[in-house]
PDB file of C-alpha atoms in Angstrom:
ATOM      1  CA  UNK A   1       0.123   0.104   0.002  1.00  0.00           C
ATOM      2  CA  UNK A   2       1.076   3.635  -0.633  1.00  0.00           C
ATOM      3  CA  UNK A   3       2.201   5.381   2.441  1.00  0.00           C
ATOM      4  CA  UNK A   4       4.270   8.147   3.884  1.00  0.00           C
ATOM      5  CA  UNK A   5       5.818   8.144   7.378  1.00  0.00           C
ATOM      6  CA  UNK A   6       7.416  10.742   9.425  1.00  0.00           C
ATOM      7  CA  UNK A   7       9.497   9.584  12.178  1.00  0.00           C
ATOM      8  CA  UNK A   8       9.667  12.672  14.490  1.00  0.00           C
ATOM      9  CA  UNK A   9       6.334  13.714  15.866  1.00  0.00           C
ATOM     10  CA  UNK A  10       7.715  16.436  18.354  1.00  0.00           C
ATOM     11  CA  UNK A  11      10.878  18.359  17.816  1.00  0.00           C
ATOM     12  CA  UNK A  12      12.089  21.198  19.907  1.00  0.00           C
ATOM     13  CA  UNK A  13      15.190  23.207  18.821  1.00  0.00           C
ATOM     14  CA  UNK A  14      16.796  26.300  19.975  1.00  0.00           C
ATOM     15  CA  UNK A  15      17.206  29.339  17.551  1.00  0.00           C
ATOM     16  CA  UNK A  16      20.167  28.923  15.109  1.00  0.00           C
ATOM     17  CA  UNK A  17      20.210  24.951  15.437  1.00  0.00           C
ATOM     18  CA  UNK A  18      20.020  22.911  12.424  1.00  0.00           C
ATOM     19  CA  UNK A  19      16.819  20.798  11.433  1.00  0.00           C
ATOM     20  CA  UNK A  20      16.375  17.457   9.798  1.00  0.00           C
ATOM     21  CA  UNK A  21      13.029  16.030   9.660  1.00  0.00           C
ATOM     22  CA  UNK A  22      12.779  12.497   8.310  1.00  0.00           C
ATOM     23  CA  UNK A  23      10.250  11.375   5.900  1.00  0.00           C
ATOM     24  CA  UNK A  24       9.895   8.042   4.109  1.00  0.00           C
ATOM     25  CA  UNK A  25       7.538   6.822   1.447  1.00  0.00           C
ATOM     26  CA  UNK A  26       6.443   3.576   0.150  1.00  0.00           C
ATOM     27  CA  UNK A  27       5.287   3.683  -3.475  1.00  0.00           C
ATOM     28  CA  UNK A  28       5.867   1.727  -6.523  1.00  0.00           C
ATOM     29  CA  UNK A  29       6.730   3.501  -9.578  1.00  0.00           C
ATOM     30  CA  UNK A  30       7.101   7.112 -10.246  1.00  0.00           C
ATOM     31  CA  UNK A  31       6.686   9.290  -7.041  1.00  0.00           C
ATOM     32  CA  UNK A  32       6.233  13.007  -6.511  1.00  0.00           C
ATOM     33  CA  UNK A  33       7.025  14.438  -3.191  1.00  0.00           C
ATOM     34  CA  UNK A  34       6.164  17.310  -1.146  1.00  0.00           C
ATOM     35  CA  UNK A  35       6.605  19.111   2.202  1.00  0.00           C
ATOM     36  CA  UNK A  36       3.816  21.243   3.381  1.00  0.00           C
ATOM     37  CA  UNK A  37       3.990  23.639   6.423  1.00  0.00           C
ATOM     38  CA  UNK A  38       1.051  24.738   8.704  1.00  0.00           C
ATOM     39  CA  UNK A  39       1.871  27.728  10.986  1.00  0.00           C
ATOM     40  CA  UNK A  40      -0.149  28.168  13.946  1.00  0.00           C
ATOM     41  CA  UNK A  41      -3.575  29.214  13.052  1.00  0.00           C
ATOM     42  CA  UNK A  42      -2.872  29.310   9.282  1.00  0.00           C
ATOM     43  CA  UNK A  43      -3.710  26.894   6.237  1.00  0.00           C
ATOM     44  CA  UNK A  44      -1.429  24.302   4.843  1.00  0.00           C
ATOM     45  CA  UNK A  45       1.032  25.782   2.176  1.00  0.00           C
ATOM     46  CA  UNK A  46       3.536  24.247   0.179  1.00  0.00           C
ATOM     47  CA  UNK A  47       7.194  24.505   1.171  1.00  0.00           C
ATOM     48  CA  UNK A  48       8.904  22.583  -1.588  1.00  0.00           C
ATOM     49  CA  UNK A  49       8.338  19.793  -4.125  1.00  0.00           C
ATOM     50  CA  UNK A  50      10.091  17.244  -5.983  1.00  0.00           C
ATOM     51  CA  UNK A  51       9.098  15.761  -9.499  1.00  0.00           C
ATOM     52  CA  UNK A  52      12.398  14.931 -11.257  1.00  0.00           C
ATOM     53  CA  UNK A  53      15.861  16.076 -11.913  1.00  0.00           C
ATOM     54  CA  UNK A  54      17.960  17.423  -9.416  1.00  0.00           C
ATOM     55  CA  UNK A  55      17.444  15.461  -6.138  1.00  0.00           C
ATOM     56  CA  UNK A  56      18.269  18.334  -3.894  1.00  0.00           C
ATOM     57  CA  UNK A  57      15.314  20.710  -3.887  1.00  0.00           C
ATOM     58  CA  UNK A  58      15.354  24.267  -2.611  1.00  0.00           C
ATOM     59  CA  UNK A  59      12.014  25.829  -1.252  1.00  0.00           C
ATOM     60  CA  UNK A  60      10.911  28.765   0.479  1.00  0.00           C
ATOM     61  CA  UNK A  61      12.470  30.497   3.687  1.00  0.00           C
ATOM     62  CA  UNK A  62      15.711  28.560   3.372  1.00  0.00           C
ATOM     63  CA  UNK A  63      14.257  25.122   3.439  1.00  0.00           C
ATOM     64  CA  UNK A  64      15.749  22.135   1.252  1.00  0.00           C
ATOM     65  CA  UNK A  65      15.038  18.457   0.893  1.00  0.00           C
ATOM     66  CA  UNK A  66      16.911  15.646  -0.671  1.00  0.00           C
ATOM     67  CA  UNK A  67      15.377  12.698  -2.512  1.00  0.00           C
ATOM     68  CA  UNK A  68      17.241   9.717  -1.863  1.00  0.00           C
ATOM     69  CA  UNK A  69      15.743   6.857  -4.197  1.00  0.00           C
ATOM     70  CA  UNK A  70      17.626   4.023  -2.569  1.00  0.00           C
ATOM     71  CA  UNK A  71      16.403   4.885   1.074  1.00  0.00           C
ATOM     72  CA  UNK A  72      13.031   5.715  -0.091  1.00  0.00           C
ATOM     73  CA  UNK A  73      13.547   9.274   1.731  1.00  0.00           C
ATOM     74  CA  UNK A  74      12.899  12.764   1.223  1.00  0.00           C
ATOM     75  CA  UNK A  75      14.211  14.343   4.400  1.00  0.00           C
ATOM     76  CA  UNK A  76      13.686  18.127   5.022  1.00  0.00           C
ATOM     77  CA  UNK A  77      16.593  20.136   6.117  1.00  0.00           C
ATOM     78  CA  UNK A  78      17.312  23.838   7.305  1.00  0.00           C
ATOM     79  CA  UNK A  79      20.832  24.895   8.402  1.00  0.00           C
ATOM     80  CA  UNK A  80      19.634  27.318  11.085  1.00  0.00           C
ATOM     81  CA  UNK A  81      16.109  27.589  12.344  1.00  0.00           C
ATOM     82  CA  UNK A  82      14.314  30.752  13.478  1.00  0.00           C
ATOM     83  CA  UNK A  83      11.420  31.072  16.117  1.00  0.00           C
ATOM     84  CA  UNK A  84       9.178  31.947  13.240  1.00  0.00           C
ATOM     85  CA  UNK A  85       9.851  28.373  11.771  1.00  0.00           C
ATOM     86  CA  UNK A  86       7.565  26.967  14.717  1.00  0.00           C
ATOM     87  CA  UNK A  87       4.773  24.974  12.710  1.00  0.00           C
ATOM     88  CA  UNK A  88       3.666  21.518  11.868  1.00  0.00           C
ATOM     89  CA  UNK A  89       5.347  20.074   8.926  1.00  0.00           C
ATOM     90  CA  UNK A  90       3.779  17.405   6.544  1.00  0.00           C
ATOM     91  CA  UNK A  91       5.584  15.314   4.063  1.00  0.00           C
ATOM     92  CA  UNK A  92       3.307  14.017   1.102  1.00  0.00           C
ATOM     93  CA  UNK A  93       3.531  12.038  -1.913  1.00  0.00           C
ATOM     94  CA  UNK A  94       1.613  11.281  -5.005  1.00  0.00           C
ATOM     95  CA  UNK A  95       2.004   8.527  -7.533  1.00  0.00           C
ATOM     96  CA  UNK A  96       1.103   8.633 -11.311  1.00  0.00           C
ATOM     97  CA  UNK A  97      -2.189   6.867 -10.833  1.00  0.00           C
ATOM     98  CA  UNK A  98      -5.009   8.168  -8.722  1.00  0.00           C
ATOM     99  CA  UNK A  99      -5.882  11.550  -7.144  1.00  0.00           C
ATOM    100  CA  UNK A 100      -4.888  11.370  -3.714  1.00  0.00           C
ATOM    101  CA  UNK A 101      -1.805  13.199  -2.190  1.00  0.00           C
ATOM    102  CA  UNK A 102      -1.200  10.981   0.700  1.00  0.00           C
ATOM    103  CA  UNK A 103       0.245  12.794   3.891  1.00  0.00           C
ATOM    104  CA  UNK A 104       2.535  11.631   6.632  1.00  0.00           C
ATOM    105  CA  UNK A 105       1.220  12.147  10.228  1.00  0.00           C
ATOM    106  CA  UNK A 106       3.159  15.442  10.609  1.00  0.00           C
ATOM    107  CA  UNK A 107       5.924  16.804  12.730  1.00  0.00           C
ATOM    108  CA  UNK A 108       5.362  19.548  15.425  1.00  0.00           C
ATOM    109  CA  UNK A 109       8.517  21.946  15.518  1.00  0.00           C
ATOM    110  CA  UNK A 110       8.922  24.152  18.554  1.00  0.00           C
ATOM    111  CA  UNK A 111      11.654  26.581  18.122  1.00  0.00           C
ATOM    112  CA  UNK A 112      12.593  28.278  21.354  1.00  0.00           C
ATOM    113  CA  UNK A 113      14.419  31.894  21.533  1.00  0.00           C
TER     114      UNK A 113
ATOM    115  CA  UNK B   1     -11.348  35.978  -2.963  1.00  0.00           C
ATOM    116  CA  UNK B   2      -7.643  35.276  -3.138  1.00  0.00           C
ATOM    117  CA  UNK B   3      -7.551  31.916  -1.394  1.00  0.00           C
ATOM    118  CA  UNK B   4      -9.698  28.966  -0.764  1.00  0.00           C
ATOM    119  CA  UNK B   5     -12.537  29.985   1.487  1.00  0.00           C
ATOM    120  CA  UNK B   6     -14.451  27.318   3.768  1.00  0.00           C
ATOM    121  CA  UNK B   7     -17.304  27.733   5.866  1.00  0.00           C
ATOM    122  CA  UNK B   8     -18.504  27.355   8.641  1.00  0.00           C
ATOM    123  CA  UNK B   9     -15.103  27.472  10.460  1.00  0.00           C
ATOM    124  CA  UNK B  10     -16.342  25.706  13.544  1.00  0.00           C
ATOM    125  CA  UNK B  11     -19.376  23.551  13.774  1.00  0.00           C
ATOM    126  CA  UNK B  12     -20.811  21.723  16.697  1.00  0.00           C
ATOM    127  CA  UNK B  13     -23.468  19.004  16.033  1.00  0.00           C
ATOM    128  CA  UNK B  14     -25.223  16.677  18.232  1.00  0.00           C
ATOM    129  CA  UNK B  15     -25.007  12.934  17.213  1.00  0.00           C
ATOM    130  CA  UNK B  16     -27.294  11.903  14.686  1.00  0.00           C
ATOM    131  CA  UNK B  17     -27.642  15.714  13.155  1.00  0.00           C
ATOM    132  CA  UNK B  18     -26.822  16.258   9.439  1.00  0.00           C
ATOM    133  CA  UNK B  19     -24.166  18.865   8.545  1.00  0.00           C
ATOM    134  CA  UNK B  20     -23.084  20.750   5.390  1.00  0.00           C
ATOM    135  CA  UNK B  21     -19.629  22.076   4.870  1.00  0.00           C
ATOM    136  CA  UNK B  22     -18.890  24.522   2.065  1.00  0.00           C
ATOM    137  CA  UNK B  23     -15.834  25.281   0.095  1.00  0.00           C
ATOM    138  CA  UNK B  24     -15.037  28.165  -2.215  1.00  0.00           C
ATOM    139  CA  UNK B  25     -12.155  27.282  -4.401  1.00  0.00           C
ATOM    140  CA  UNK B  26      -9.854  29.755  -6.147  1.00  0.00           C
ATOM    141  CA  UNK B  27     -11.577  31.107  -8.964  1.00  0.00           C
ATOM    142  CA  UNK B  28     -10.725  29.064 -12.375  1.00  0.00           C
ATOM    143  CA  UNK B  29      -9.280  26.100 -10.542  1.00  0.00           C
ATOM    144  CA  UNK B  30     -10.163  22.907 -12.029  1.00  0.00           C
ATOM    145  CA  UNK B  31      -9.360  20.452  -9.253  1.00  0.00           C
ATOM    146  CA  UNK B  32     -10.961  20.388  -5.819  1.00  0.00           C
ATOM    147  CA  UNK B  33     -10.102  18.024  -3.094  1.00  0.00           C
ATOM    148  CA  UNK B  34     -11.515  17.318   0.511  1.00  0.00           C
ATOM    149  CA  UNK B  35      -9.323  15.949   3.168  1.00  0.00           C
ATOM    150  CA  UNK B  36     -10.269  14.850   6.715  1.00  0.00           C
ATOM    151  CA  UNK B  37      -7.699  15.601   9.465  1.00  0.00           C
ATOM    152  CA  UNK B  38      -8.155  13.952  12.875  1.00  0.00           C
ATOM    153  CA  UNK B  39      -6.419  15.385  15.817  1.00  0.00           C
ATOM    154  CA  UNK B  40      -2.703  14.530  15.821  1.00  0.00           C
ATOM    155  CA  UNK B  41      -2.836  13.140  12.455  1.00  0.00           C
ATOM    156  CA  UNK B  42      -2.077  14.274   8.797  1.00  0.00           C
ATOM    157  CA  UNK B  43      -4.871  15.001   6.173  1.00  0.00           C
ATOM    158  CA  UNK B  44      -6.590  11.981   4.864  1.00  0.00           C
ATOM    159  CA  UNK B  45      -7.808  12.119   1.408  1.00  0.00           C
ATOM    160  CA  UNK B  46     -11.560  11.975   1.025  1.00  0.00           C
ATOM    161  CA  UNK B  47     -12.763  12.725  -2.528  1.00  0.00           C
ATOM    162  CA  UNK B  48     -11.650  14.520  -5.727  1.00  0.00           C
ATOM    163  CA  UNK B  49     -13.475  16.594  -8.310  1.00  0.00           C
ATOM    164  CA  UNK B  50     -12.285  17.649 -11.795  1.00  0.00           C
ATOM    165  CA  UNK B  51     -14.590  20.540 -12.608  1.00  0.00           C
ATOM    166  CA  UNK B  52     -17.954  19.137 -11.751  1.00  0.00           C
ATOM    167  CA  UNK B  53     -17.139  15.531 -12.088  1.00  0.00           C
ATOM    168  CA  UNK B  54     -16.413  13.456  -8.995  1.00  0.00           C
ATOM    169  CA  UNK B  55     -13.530  11.351 -10.363  1.00  0.00           C
ATOM    170  CA  UNK B  56     -12.547   9.694  -7.036  1.00  0.00           C
ATOM    171  CA  UNK B  57     -14.509   9.215  -3.987  1.00  0.00           C
ATOM    172  CA  UNK B  58     -12.422   6.235  -2.702  1.00  0.00           C
ATOM    173  CA  UNK B  59     -11.521   8.024   0.411  1.00  0.00           C
ATOM    174  CA  UNK B  60     -15.137   8.551   1.868  1.00  0.00           C
ATOM    175  CA  UNK B  61     -15.346   6.661   5.101  1.00  0.00           C
ATOM    176  CA  UNK B  62     -19.035   5.631   4.761  1.00  0.00           C
ATOM    177  CA  UNK B  63     -22.296   6.385   2.748  1.00  0.00           C
ATOM    178  CA  UNK B  64     -23.199   8.881   5.133  1.00  0.00           C
ATOM    179  CA  UNK B  65     -20.636  11.164   3.479  1.00  0.00           C
ATOM    180  CA  UNK B  66     -21.624  12.813   0.225  1.00  0.00           C
ATOM    181  CA  UNK B  67     -19.810  15.457  -1.820  1.00  0.00           C
ATOM    182  CA  UNK B  68     -21.025  17.549  -4.701  1.00  0.00           C
ATOM    183  CA  UNK B  69     -19.782  20.428  -7.040  1.00  0.00           C
ATOM    184  CA  UNK B  70     -22.723  21.005  -9.371  1.00  0.00           C
ATOM    185  CA  UNK B  71     -21.366  23.765 -11.223  1.00  0.00           C
ATOM    186  CA  UNK B  72     -17.703  23.013 -11.170  1.00  0.00           C
ATOM    187  CA  UNK B  73     -16.792  25.916  -8.735  1.00  0.00           C
ATOM    188  CA  UNK B  74     -18.206  25.650  -5.067  1.00  0.00           C
ATOM    189  CA  UNK B  75     -18.373  22.363  -3.398  1.00  0.00           C
ATOM    190  CA  UNK B  76     -20.519  21.041  -0.508  1.00  0.00           C
ATOM    191  CA  UNK B  77     -19.459  18.045   1.608  1.00  0.00           C
ATOM    192  CA  UNK B  78     -22.470  16.578   3.672  1.00  0.00           C
ATOM    193  CA  UNK B  79     -22.386  14.368   6.347  1.00  0.00           C
ATOM    194  CA  UNK B  80     -25.544  12.605   7.435  1.00  0.00           C
ATOM    195  CA  UNK B  81     -26.250  11.197  10.906  1.00  0.00           C
ATOM    196  CA  UNK B  82     -23.108  12.577  12.367  1.00  0.00           C
ATOM    197  CA  UNK B  83     -21.095  10.342  14.661  1.00  0.00           C
ATOM    198  CA  UNK B  84     -18.664  10.981  17.191  1.00  0.00           C
ATOM    199  CA  UNK B  85     -15.881   9.499  14.943  1.00  0.00           C
ATOM    200  CA  UNK B  86     -16.717  12.177  12.452  1.00  0.00           C
ATOM    201  CA  UNK B  87     -15.168  14.852  14.679  1.00  0.00           C
ATOM    202  CA  UNK B  88     -12.243  16.309  12.726  1.00  0.00           C
ATOM    203  CA  UNK B  89     -11.008  19.284  10.579  1.00  0.00           C
ATOM    204  CA  UNK B  90     -12.278  19.045   7.099  1.00  0.00           C
ATOM    205  CA  UNK B  91      -9.904  20.606   4.701  1.00  0.00           C
ATOM    206  CA  UNK B  92     -10.909  21.736   1.173  1.00  0.00           C
ATOM    207  CA  UNK B  93      -8.113  22.203  -1.368  1.00  0.00           C
ATOM    208  CA  UNK B  94      -8.089  23.433  -4.910  1.00  0.00           C
ATOM    209  CA  UNK B  95      -5.424  23.275  -7.954  1.00  0.00           C
ATOM    210  CA  UNK B  96      -5.226  24.931 -11.160  1.00  0.00           C
ATOM    211  CA  UNK B  97      -4.394  21.956 -13.081  1.00  0.00           C
ATOM    212  CA  UNK B  98      -6.013  18.580 -13.464  1.00  0.00           C
ATOM    213  CA  UNK B  99      -3.452  16.212 -12.049  1.00  0.00           C
ATOM    214  CA  UNK B 100      -2.546  16.086  -8.220  1.00  0.00           C
ATOM    215  CA  UNK B 101       0.739  14.768  -8.986  1.00  0.00           C
ATOM    216  CA  UNK B 102       1.932  17.851 -10.711  1.00  0.00           C
ATOM    217  CA  UNK B 103       0.018  20.672  -9.269  1.00  0.00           C
ATOM    218  CA  UNK B 104       0.465  22.548  -6.167  1.00  0.00           C
ATOM    219  CA  UNK B 105      -2.707  22.215  -3.857  1.00  0.00           C
ATOM    220  CA  UNK B 106      -4.001  25.334  -2.266  1.00  0.00           C
ATOM    221  CA  UNK B 107      -5.655  24.587   1.142  1.00  0.00           C
ATOM    222  CA  UNK B 108      -8.462  26.353   3.015  1.00  0.00           C
ATOM    223  CA  UNK B 109      -8.226  27.090   6.674  1.00  0.00           C
ATOM    224  CA  UNK B 110     -10.599  24.111   7.281  1.00  0.00           C
ATOM    225  CA  UNK B 111     -13.999  23.512   8.936  1.00  0.00           C
ATOM    226  CA  UNK B 112     -13.576  21.904  12.513  1.00  0.00           C
ATOM    227  CA  UNK B 113     -16.607  19.600  13.201  1.00  0.00           C
ATOM    228  CA  UNK B 114     -17.177  18.596  16.757  1.00  0.00           C
ATOM    229  CA  UNK B 115     -19.823  15.876  17.279  1.00  0.00           C
ATOM    230  CA  UNK B 116     -21.383  15.552  20.834  1.00  0.00           C
TER     231      UNK B 116
END
């Protein structure tokens, strides 16, 4: 079955610390991968996406993610987090068939000053 | 409006009541999705429309759930005889293109349903 798993459910970091959030997917065939973010009180919005090409994808606000096919992973990274990065982060995947974007359970990130 | 608009933002229903949740997608967006997000979980796909056609309803949890988009713009998600397990945030998303695997989804702020 197609699925997305996120390993860290709650992460607490100090400002300026580096961030890496894990995401693994289980899909046969071609897969497109996404990271969405939900800031407190706001709607889900796209951080970055991978369809093909360079496996290192850069998104908004200094975030990047690396697609490693051999590990079925698409981890999100940021070298230095800010307090404003406090949010819920969701990894998502879509295959070439069907219409569902499958989400992981999310990781809640708290950045302390 | 500039974004996806959902109403009501909050709904409290007694068990057994029917509810209707409305979604106004971004103007011109072909695709419209409904997702259900339970507390502490990621969004779970419910159904997908391309214009007025409901192309996928595989995620609807029971026949008490019904969605429509009669004119290819506004959509309504209806839940009949609500149960406590229906308590969740119901998210609507729209996309300009007709394929979820290539298009960015724009989400609304959701309708939080609490069934007592």
